[in-house]
Amino acid sequence: MSGRFSGKVALIAGGTGGLGRAVCLAFLEEGARVFVTYRDQKEFDGVKRAAGGNSPSLTGHVVDVTNEAAVNQFVDGVIAEYGQLDAVVNAVGAYAGGISLWETDPKIFEQMLALNLRSGYVIARAVVPAMLKQKRGAMVNVASEAAVDHAAGAAAYAASKAAAVAMMDSLAADLEGTGVRVNSILPSIIDTEANRKAMPKADFAKWPKPEDIARVILFLCSDDSKLINGAAVPVYGDN
């Protein structure tokens, strides 16, 4: 364990999903006190088991990250208990595709905006004021390759991810010179169990692994990346 994050507090929204789980475990391995939001108790229990000896440093809360009051309460509780918030990762998101824009149900469109865009807005509103007070902190928002490569059949998804990148880029500009940094990552199809089930004939070897993406995220949250603010980092693997 390198201990880059020893004495640091990290919050991972969506910390039990395919990527969020890997990010959570990586922060724990490097000494952080980790708080995660989740919706599925079994998923959180699985992360807790995977954390092994680091599990006492992991706390989970059921939080709807599109609900501003719930997120504010969660963040306020973390800061009240530990007095700091050093790293925030938003790994919440959803995908809908395989349908043309004019056939996309309005409920699906709104879901893409809520999970892929509004989540980052709500989280930023909750955590940035606290980071400004302490004059330090890093936030990483998980966007997608679809934010810049707008394929057919995924208009709502691509639009929500592109908007999320633009929002974080503007937020980073707002924060210049404050000691608080914001960056995005743009994964292609991630090698998760869910994606393997959805695309069983794909070449999984070409997909980026969650653990490899987690290392990029931890770098962006660390002091090693203090010069990086407002970046949208592609993590495509061999795709």
Short mmCIF file of C-alpha atoms in Angstrom, two decimals:
data_model
loop_
_atom_site.label_atom_id
_atom_site.label_comp_id
_atom_site.label_asym_id
_atom_site.label_seq_id
_atom_site.Cartn_x
_atom_site.Cartn_y
_atom_site.Cartn_z
CA MET A 1 0.00 0.00 0.00
CA SER A 2 1.57 3.28 -1.09
CA GLY A 3 -0.46 5.39 1.31
CA ARG A 4 -0.94 8.27 -1.11
CA PHE A 5 -4.31 8.85 0.48
CA SER A 6 -3.49 8.08 4.10
CA GLY A 7 -5.38 10.53 6.29
CA LYS A 8 -7.57 11.55 3.35
CA VAL A 9 -11.34 11.21 2.96
CA ALA A 10 -12.79 10.06 -0.35
CA LEU A 11 -16.42 9.98 -1.46
CA ILE A 12 -17.42 7.74 -4.34
CA ALA A 13 -20.94 8.15 -5.66
CA GLY A 14 -22.07 4.91 -7.25
CA GLY A 15 -19.29 3.15 -5.38
CA THR A 16 -20.57 -0.40 -5.81
CA GLY A 17 -21.03 -0.60 -9.60
CA GLY A 18 -18.57 -2.15 -12.02
CA LEU A 19 -16.23 0.85 -12.06
CA GLY A 20 -17.20 2.40 -8.71
CA ARG A 21 -16.29 -0.82 -6.90
CA ALA A 22 -12.78 -0.78 -8.37
CA VAL A 23 -12.35 2.90 -7.47
CA CYS A 24 -13.53 2.26 -3.93
CA LEU A 25 -11.13 -0.65 -3.42
CA ALA A 26 -8.23 1.31 -4.93
CA PHE A 27 -8.73 4.22 -2.54
CA LEU A 28 -8.91 1.81 0.39
CA GLU A 29 -5.69 0.12 -0.70
CA GLU A 30 -3.97 3.52 -0.67
CA GLY A 31 -5.07 4.36 2.84
CA ALA A 32 -8.16 6.54 2.36
CA ARG A 33 -11.24 6.67 4.54
CA VAL A 34 -13.92 5.90 1.95
CA PHE A 35 -17.62 6.75 1.84
CA VAL A 36 -19.77 5.36 -0.95
CA THR A 37 -23.33 5.84 -2.09
CA TYR A 38 -25.20 2.81 -3.32
CA ARG A 39 -28.69 1.54 -4.14
CA ASP A 40 -28.21 -2.24 -3.89
CA GLN A 41 -27.37 -3.69 -0.46
CA LYS A 42 -25.98 -6.92 -1.94
CA GLU A 43 -23.55 -4.93 -4.07
CA PHE A 44 -22.32 -2.99 -1.05
CA ASP A 45 -21.97 -6.19 0.98
CA GLY A 46 -19.85 -7.58 -1.86
CA VAL A 47 -17.56 -4.54 -1.85
CA LYS A 48 -17.23 -4.80 1.93
CA ARG A 49 -16.13 -8.42 1.63
CA ALA A 50 -13.71 -7.59 -1.17
CA ALA A 51 -12.16 -4.85 0.95
CA GLY A 52 -10.97 -7.48 3.44
CA GLY A 53 -8.77 -5.93 6.09
CA ASN A 54 -9.55 -2.45 4.77
CA SER A 55 -13.29 -2.83 5.36
CA PRO A 56 -13.30 -0.83 8.64
CA SER A 57 -12.33 2.22 6.57
CA LEU A 58 -15.38 1.80 4.31
CA THR A 59 -18.82 3.26 5.00
CA GLY A 60 -21.82 3.03 2.69
CA HIS A 61 -25.07 4.97 2.54
CA VAL A 62 -28.17 4.45 0.43
CA VAL A 63 -28.50 7.80 -1.35
CA ASP A 64 -30.37 8.96 -4.43
CA VAL A 65 -27.69 11.19 -5.92
CA THR A 66 -30.22 13.07 -8.03
CA ASN A 67 -31.94 14.23 -4.82
CA GLU A 68 -30.26 17.42 -3.65
CA ALA A 69 -31.52 17.26 -0.06
CA ALA A 70 -30.35 13.66 0.34
CA VAL A 71 -26.91 14.38 -1.10
CA ASN A 72 -26.47 17.49 1.05
CA GLN A 73 -27.37 15.52 4.17
CA PHE A 74 -24.90 12.78 3.24
CA VAL A 75 -22.02 15.19 2.50
CA ASP A 76 -22.72 17.28 5.60
CA GLY A 77 -22.57 14.10 7.69
CA VAL A 78 -19.19 13.09 6.25
CA ILE A 79 -17.70 16.53 6.90
CA ALA A 80 -19.21 16.74 10.37
CA GLU A 81 -17.58 13.43 11.28
CA TYR A 82 -14.16 13.88 9.66
CA GLY A 83 -13.82 17.62 9.09
CA GLN A 84 -12.56 17.26 5.54
CA LEU A 85 -13.33 15.96 2.07
CA ASP A 86 -10.32 15.42 -0.15
CA ALA A 87 -11.52 13.45 -3.18
CA VAL A 88 -14.90 13.01 -4.83
CA VAL A 89 -15.65 10.63 -7.69
CA ASN A 90 -18.99 10.51 -9.44
CA ALA A 91 -19.32 7.04 -10.94
CA VAL A 92 -23.12 7.19 -11.19
CA GLY A 93 -24.52 6.70 -14.66
CA ALA A 94 -26.74 4.72 -16.97
CA TYR A 95 -26.83 3.69 -20.62
CA ALA A 96 -29.69 3.50 -23.08
CA GLY A 97 -29.07 2.85 -26.75
CA GLY A 98 -30.06 0.94 -29.82
CA ILE A 99 -32.86 3.32 -30.69
CA SER A 100 -33.16 6.43 -32.82
CA LEU A 101 -33.77 9.77 -31.19
CA TRP A 102 -37.29 10.20 -32.55
CA GLU A 103 -38.26 6.82 -31.11
CA THR A 104 -36.69 7.45 -27.70
CA ASP A 105 -39.25 7.47 -24.92
CA PRO A 106 -39.26 10.77 -22.99
CA LYS A 107 -38.84 8.81 -19.74
CA ILE A 108 -35.60 7.31 -21.06
CA PHE A 109 -34.38 10.74 -22.16
CA GLU A 110 -35.09 12.17 -18.71
CA GLN A 111 -33.39 9.19 -17.06
CA MET A 112 -30.21 9.80 -19.06
CA LEU A 113 -30.19 13.45 -18.04
CA ALA A 114 -30.87 12.62 -14.40
CA LEU A 115 -28.22 9.94 -13.91
CA ASN A 116 -25.53 11.16 -16.30
CA LEU A 117 -25.86 14.94 -15.89
CA ARG A 118 -27.94 15.96 -12.90
CA SER A 119 -26.01 13.64 -10.57
CA GLY A 120 -22.80 15.56 -11.21
CA TYR A 121 -24.57 18.89 -10.75
CA VAL A 122 -26.09 17.86 -7.42
CA ILE A 123 -22.84 16.37 -6.13
CA ALA A 124 -20.79 19.40 -7.17
CA ARG A 125 -23.21 21.78 -5.43
CA ALA A 126 -22.83 19.75 -2.25
CA VAL A 127 -19.06 19.22 -2.17
CA VAL A 128 -17.46 22.25 -3.83
CA PRO A 129 -18.34 24.77 -1.06
CA ALA A 130 -16.69 22.49 1.53
CA MET A 131 -13.60 22.08 -0.64
CA LEU A 132 -13.36 25.83 -1.18
CA LYS A 133 -13.37 26.36 2.59
CA GLN A 134 -10.45 23.98 3.00
CA LYS A 135 -8.76 25.38 -0.14
CA ARG A 136 -8.08 21.97 -1.59
CA GLY A 137 -9.79 18.97 -3.10
CA ALA A 138 -10.28 17.05 -6.34
CA MET A 139 -13.38 15.85 -8.13
CA VAL A 140 -13.51 13.39 -11.01
CA ASN A 141 -16.67 12.86 -13.03
CA VAL A 142 -17.06 9.68 -15.07
CA ALA A 143 -18.35 10.64 -18.50
CA SER A 144 -17.91 8.50 -21.63
CA GLU A 145 -16.26 8.22 -25.01
CA ALA A 146 -19.78 8.89 -26.31
CA ALA A 147 -19.36 12.49 -25.12
CA VAL A 148 -17.06 13.09 -28.09
CA ASP A 149 -17.93 10.18 -30.42
CA HIS A 150 -21.64 10.45 -31.08
CA ALA A 151 -22.69 7.10 -32.49
CA ALA A 152 -26.07 6.32 -34.01
CA GLY A 153 -28.73 4.92 -31.71
CA ALA A 154 -27.56 6.58 -28.51
CA ALA A 155 -28.53 10.24 -28.85
CA ALA A 156 -29.91 10.68 -25.34
CA TYR A 157 -26.92 8.97 -23.76
CA ALA A 158 -24.37 10.88 -25.85
CA ALA A 159 -26.10 14.20 -25.21
CA SER A 160 -26.17 13.65 -21.44
CA LYS A 161 -22.49 12.66 -21.31
CA ALA A 162 -21.40 15.53 -23.57
CA ALA A 163 -23.31 17.96 -21.39
CA ALA A 164 -21.65 16.50 -18.30
CA VAL A 165 -18.18 17.08 -19.76
CA ALA A 166 -19.08 20.66 -20.67
CA MET A 167 -20.47 21.28 -17.19
CA MET A 168 -17.34 19.96 -15.47
CA ASP A 169 -15.09 21.92 -17.83
CA SER A 170 -16.91 25.12 -16.94
CA LEU A 171 -16.81 24.24 -13.25
CA ALA A 172 -13.05 23.73 -13.50
CA ALA A 173 -12.75 27.23 -14.97
CA ASP A 174 -14.83 28.59 -12.09
CA LEU A 175 -12.38 26.99 -9.65
CA GLU A 176 -9.10 28.13 -11.17
CA GLY A 177 -6.70 29.34 -8.51
CA THR A 178 -8.72 28.00 -5.57
CA GLY A 179 -6.82 24.77 -4.91
CA VAL A 180 -9.86 22.74 -5.98
CA ARG A 181 -9.62 20.79 -9.23
CA VAL A 182 -12.24 19.09 -11.42
CA ASN A 183 -11.61 16.65 -14.26
CA SER A 184 -13.54 14.13 -16.33
CA ILE A 185 -12.65 10.72 -17.67
CA LEU A 186 -14.05 9.27 -20.87
CA PRO A 187 -14.18 5.46 -20.80
CA SER A 188 -15.16 3.35 -23.76
CA ILE A 189 -17.01 0.10 -23.02
CA ILE A 190 -15.68 -1.05 -19.63
CA ASP A 191 -14.95 -4.71 -18.98
CA THR A 192 -17.65 -5.38 -16.40
CA GLU A 193 -19.84 -8.40 -15.75
CA ALA A 194 -22.91 -6.50 -16.93
CA ASN A 195 -21.29 -5.50 -20.22
CA ARG A 196 -20.05 -9.02 -20.85
CA LYS A 197 -23.58 -10.34 -20.40
CA ALA A 198 -24.98 -7.65 -22.69
CA MET A 199 -22.36 -8.25 -25.43
CA PRO A 200 -21.24 -11.89 -25.09
CA LYS A 201 -19.62 -12.03 -28.54
CA ALA A 202 -17.41 -8.98 -28.05
CA ASP A 203 -13.63 -9.15 -27.65
CA PHE A 204 -13.37 -8.46 -23.93
CA ALA A 205 -9.58 -8.18 -24.13
CA LYS A 206 -9.95 -4.84 -25.90
CA TRP A 207 -12.10 -3.29 -23.19
CA PRO A 208 -10.42 -1.21 -20.47
CA LYS A 209 -10.44 -2.91 -17.08
CA PRO A 210 -12.10 -1.17 -14.13
CA GLU A 211 -8.91 -1.50 -12.08
CA ASP A 212 -6.88 0.29 -14.77
CA ILE A 213 -9.39 3.13 -14.99
CA ALA A 214 -9.41 3.36 -11.20
CA ARG A 215 -5.67 4.02 -11.27
CA VAL A 216 -6.23 6.95 -13.63
CA ILE A 217 -8.93 8.33 -11.34
CA LEU A 218 -6.70 8.06 -8.27
CA PHE A 219 -3.95 9.86 -10.14
CA LEU A 220 -6.34 12.70 -10.96
CA CYS A 221 -7.32 12.89 -7.28
CA SER A 222 -3.74 12.88 -6.05
CA ASP A 223 -1.22 15.66 -5.59
CA ASP A 224 0.72 14.16 -8.51
CA SER A 225 -1.87 15.72 -10.83
CA LYS A 226 -1.96 19.16 -9.18
CA LEU A 227 -1.33 20.80 -12.57
CA ILE A 228 -4.36 19.16 -14.19
CA ASN A 229 -7.72 20.94 -14.05
CA GLY A 230 -10.51 20.87 -16.60
CA ALA A 231 -9.21 17.85 -18.51
CA ALA A 232 -11.33 15.19 -20.20
CA VAL A 233 -9.09 12.14 -20.17
CA PRO A 234 -9.79 9.32 -22.66
CA VAL A 235 -9.51 5.82 -21.19
CA TYR A 236 -10.37 3.70 -24.20
CA GLY A 237 -8.09 0.69 -23.84
CA ASP A 238 -7.50 -1.02 -27.20
CA ASN A 239 -10.87 0.01 -28.66
#
